[in-house]
């Protein structure tokens, strides 16, 4: 039986220092039937296309700048996979990430998104020792119908989820929201779909001083 196709959407904008490592982490997955979609959201310098061309399973798209929500929606429309993941251009997947999550989605037909905790890394890919995710006693609150459990409390961390594509037939990211589009999207998703939480890091989230990151913007606000 052939493996279902997974589309991994990488959005990038004026940041070239980490994206090749990001793409390598996707290419090194133990799960092999993956297409990588790089959406360049109007960068001033064309750095991403040359890097993307190093990978046989990577497609590069350039669009006018419209923000993260716009770039992700663009990638969703280009995706051919029945499962979709997102990865920011400075974060990384652990090698077994997609394999673990596809197995869960194949087994649990009532689940439409699998997410997990994430290890934090610095600008040199070194682990900081911090894990972003649920405490052990609250992991049960991050699976199933989590709408009320999550409201105003937590949101899925950006490099961790894998979705069934049907999620995006129902909802997309709101392109009018420039800060906090993830919070808005996930709370709407929680209303319609059951999710599943894996209490182990499957991705690595980079904590750096880039002011363009959502977390940095929210702290500034």
Short mmCIF file of N, CA and C in Angstrom, two decimals, residues 7 21 32 44 62 65 69 75 83 85 93 98 114 180 182 189 194 201 209:
data_model
loop_
_atom_site.label_atom_id
_atom_site.label_comp_id
_atom_site.label_asym_id
_atom_site.label_seq_id
_atom_site.Cartn_x
_atom_site.Cartn_y
_atom_site.Cartn_z
N UNK A 7 1.77 17.25 2.21
CA UNK A 7 2.28 18.54 1.73
C UNK A 7 2.77 19.36 2.93
N UNK A 21 18.31 24.77 6.33
CA UNK A 21 18.24 23.78 7.41
C UNK A 21 16.79 23.32 7.64
N UNK A 32 8.49 9.23 3.59
CA UNK A 32 9.12 9.72 2.36
C UNK A 32 8.18 10.36 1.34
N UNK A 44 12.38 40.78 -0.82
CA UNK A 44 13.06 41.77 -1.67
C UNK A 44 14.20 41.14 -2.45
N UNK A 62 6.41 32.37 -5.75
CA UNK A 62 6.58 33.76 -5.32
C UNK A 62 5.24 34.47 -5.44
N UNK A 65 3.61 40.42 -1.33
CA UNK A 65 3.53 40.36 0.13
C UNK A 65 2.10 40.59 0.61
N UNK A 69 -0.87 34.82 6.97
CA UNK A 69 -2.14 34.16 6.67
C UNK A 69 -2.31 34.00 5.16
N UNK A 75 -0.29 28.54 -0.09
CA UNK A 75 0.31 27.21 -0.10
C UNK A 75 -0.73 26.11 -0.03
N UNK A 83 -2.79 15.21 3.46
CA UNK A 83 -2.41 15.76 4.77
C UNK A 83 -1.53 16.98 4.54
N UNK A 85 0.99 20.04 6.50
CA UNK A 85 1.73 20.57 7.65
C UNK A 85 2.31 21.93 7.29
N UNK A 93 11.73 20.12 11.76
CA UNK A 93 11.05 18.88 12.12
C UNK A 93 12.06 17.89 12.66
N UNK A 98 6.58 13.34 10.83
CA UNK A 98 5.48 13.06 9.91
C UNK A 98 5.04 11.60 10.01
N UNK A 114 -3.30 16.38 14.27
CA UNK A 114 -2.43 15.84 15.31
C UNK A 114 -1.36 16.88 15.61
N UNK A 180 -1.67 37.52 15.29
CA UNK A 180 -2.60 36.65 16.00
C UNK A 180 -3.47 35.81 15.09
N UNK A 182 -2.87 32.93 13.93
CA UNK A 182 -2.87 31.54 14.41
C UNK A 182 -3.93 31.32 15.49
N UNK A 189 -10.92 26.26 14.31
CA UNK A 189 -10.75 24.84 14.01
C UNK A 189 -11.22 23.97 15.17
N UNK A 194 -12.21 17.56 15.95
CA UNK A 194 -11.49 16.92 17.04
C UNK A 194 -10.00 16.84 16.69
N UNK A 201 8.12 15.94 22.02
CA UNK A 201 8.51 16.89 20.98
C UNK A 201 8.68 16.19 19.64
N UNK A 209 15.80 36.42 18.12
CA UNK A 209 15.42 37.82 18.34
C UNK A 209 14.73 38.45 17.14
#
